[in-house]
Short mmCIF file of C-alpha atoms in Angstrom, two decimals:
data_model
loop_
_atom_site.label_atom_id
_atom_site.label_comp_id
_atom_site.label_asym_id
_atom_site.label_seq_id
_atom_site.Cartn_x
_atom_site.Cartn_y
_atom_site.Cartn_z
CA MET A 15 -3.98 -59.36 94.97
CA THR A 16 -4.73 -58.69 91.53
CA PHE A 17 -4.79 -60.76 88.44
CA VAL A 18 -4.09 -59.33 85.30
CA GLU A 19 -4.16 -60.25 81.91
CA CYS A 20 -0.88 -60.36 79.23
CA PHE A 21 -0.16 -57.26 77.94
CA ASP A 22 -1.94 -57.28 74.13
CA ALA A 23 -3.38 -53.75 73.39
CA PRO A 24 -1.92 -50.13 73.01
CA VAL A 25 -2.46 -48.25 76.30
CA THR A 26 -4.93 -45.17 75.73
CA ALA A 27 -5.24 -44.07 79.21
CA LEU A 28 -3.40 -43.35 82.32
CA GLU A 29 -4.38 -42.58 86.15
CA ARG A 30 -2.85 -40.92 88.80
CA HIS A 31 -3.36 -40.28 92.71
CA ASP A 32 -2.53 -36.98 94.35
CA HIS A 33 -3.35 -38.26 97.61
CA THR A 34 -1.72 -42.28 97.54
CA GLN A 35 1.94 -43.37 97.27
CA GLU A 36 1.40 -47.34 95.94
CA THR A 37 3.52 -50.26 96.02
CA LEU A 38 3.45 -53.20 93.11
CA LEU A 39 4.82 -56.19 94.02
CA PRO A 40 4.86 -59.08 91.41
CA THR A 41 4.19 -62.79 92.10
CA SER A 42 5.50 -65.38 90.12
CA GLU A 43 5.58 -63.74 87.16
CA PRO A 44 7.14 -60.13 85.75
CA ILE A 45 4.62 -57.26 85.50
CA ILE A 46 5.14 -54.50 83.04
CA PHE A 47 3.09 -50.70 83.21
CA ALA A 48 3.18 -47.49 81.52
CA VAL A 49 3.94 -44.44 83.31
CA CYS A 50 3.91 -40.62 82.50
CA SER A 51 5.59 -38.08 85.06
CA SER A 52 3.47 -36.26 87.25
CA GLN A 53 4.56 -32.63 86.13
CA HIS A 54 2.31 -32.76 83.16
CA PRO A 55 -1.53 -31.92 84.03
CA VAL A 56 -2.42 -34.68 81.46
CA PRO A 57 -0.39 -37.72 80.24
CA THR A 58 1.37 -37.49 76.79
CA ALA A 59 2.32 -40.22 74.71
CA GLU A 60 6.11 -38.15 74.26
CA ASP A 61 6.93 -38.75 77.79
CA SER A 62 5.35 -42.25 78.88
CA ALA A 63 7.32 -44.96 79.01
CA PHE A 64 7.06 -48.91 80.21
CA ILE A 65 8.62 -50.03 83.15
CA VAL A 66 9.06 -53.84 83.88
CA ILE A 67 8.92 -54.90 87.57
CA PRO A 68 10.85 -58.60 87.92
CA ARG A 69 9.63 -61.21 89.88
CA GLY A 70 11.18 -60.92 93.70
CA CYS A 71 11.27 -56.88 93.28
CA ALA A 72 8.85 -54.24 94.32
CA MET A 73 8.47 -50.65 92.82
CA ILE A 74 7.02 -47.27 95.09
CA LEU A 75 4.93 -44.86 92.86
CA HIS A 76 5.37 -41.39 94.01
CA ARG A 77 2.47 -39.55 94.93
CA GLY A 78 1.16 -38.26 91.32
CA THR A 79 2.82 -40.54 88.93
CA TRP A 80 0.28 -41.16 85.97
CA HIS A 81 0.50 -45.11 85.69
CA SER A 82 -1.18 -47.75 83.51
CA PRO A 83 -2.86 -50.95 84.96
CA CYS A 84 -0.09 -53.70 85.41
CA PHE A 85 -0.01 -56.11 82.60
CA GLY A 86 1.53 -59.82 82.55
CA ILE A 87 4.52 -60.03 79.89
CA ASP A 88 4.48 -63.69 78.71
CA SER A 89 0.78 -64.42 80.38
CA SER A 90 -1.38 -63.93 83.01
CA THR A 91 -0.47 -63.47 85.99
CA ALA A 92 -1.14 -61.60 89.61
CA TYR A 93 0.50 -59.05 91.75
CA HIS A 94 0.04 -57.48 95.05
CA TRP A 95 -0.40 -53.70 95.61
CA LEU A 96 -0.22 -51.80 98.91
CA ALA A 97 -1.83 -48.20 99.06
CA ASP A 98 -2.89 -45.73 101.90
CA SER A 99 -5.88 -44.75 99.69
CA ASP A 100 -8.81 -42.37 100.18
CA PRO A 101 -11.97 -43.17 99.06
CA ARG A 102 -13.06 -39.27 98.86
CA PHE A 103 -10.45 -39.09 95.60
CA PRO A 104 -12.23 -41.57 93.37
CA SER A 105 -9.40 -42.46 90.26
CA GLU A 106 -9.97 -40.78 86.88
CA TRP A 107 -8.83 -42.10 83.90
CA ILE A 108 -7.34 -39.69 81.67
CA PRO A 109 -6.98 -40.05 78.18
CA ILE A 110 -3.21 -40.18 76.92
CA GLU A 111 -2.35 -36.54 74.82
CA GLY A 112 -0.59 -37.53 71.23
CA GLY A 113 -2.14 -40.97 70.92
CA SER A 114 -1.96 -44.44 72.87
CA VAL A 115 1.57 -45.97 74.05
CA THR A 116 2.86 -49.66 73.29
CA THR A 117 6.20 -51.20 73.16
CA ALA A 118 7.20 -53.23 70.10
CA LEU A 119 9.14 -55.39 72.64
CA PHE A 120 8.37 -57.50 76.00
CA ALA A 121 11.76 -58.98 77.51
CA HIS A 122 11.49 -59.75 81.38
CA CYS A 123 14.11 -58.99 83.66
CA THR A 124 15.39 -62.56 85.26
CA ASP A 125 17.25 -65.23 83.69
CA GLY A 126 16.83 -63.97 80.40
CA GLY A 127 13.58 -64.78 80.13
CA PRO A 128 11.19 -65.35 76.81
CA ARG A 129 10.83 -62.74 74.69
CA ARG A 130 7.25 -61.98 73.09
CA HIS A 131 6.73 -59.36 70.07
CA SER A 132 3.28 -57.46 70.01
#
């Protein structure tokens, strides 16, 4: 289980794991994070997007998908992640080509919940 803060700043770097497939599971609150396709040798701002995982749902990231850390949307929260990782391959955080990425509106997907502008 990982405890995370509420998203409040642009994402400037992403990581990827060519050797690991991750499963992300929010606990009591939804989580948000940025992704970019694995087809890029470095993550790009133009091809990055944010994904919201509602509580009660899980998401599996394919090996090699660029991704940011997860964040809470309306408050700090916790989530579980499962991975079959190999410590011989440490993670590297690579700056996003073309600048940082952010989202102007946060809205979680359950019951039309609260909205927060950043």
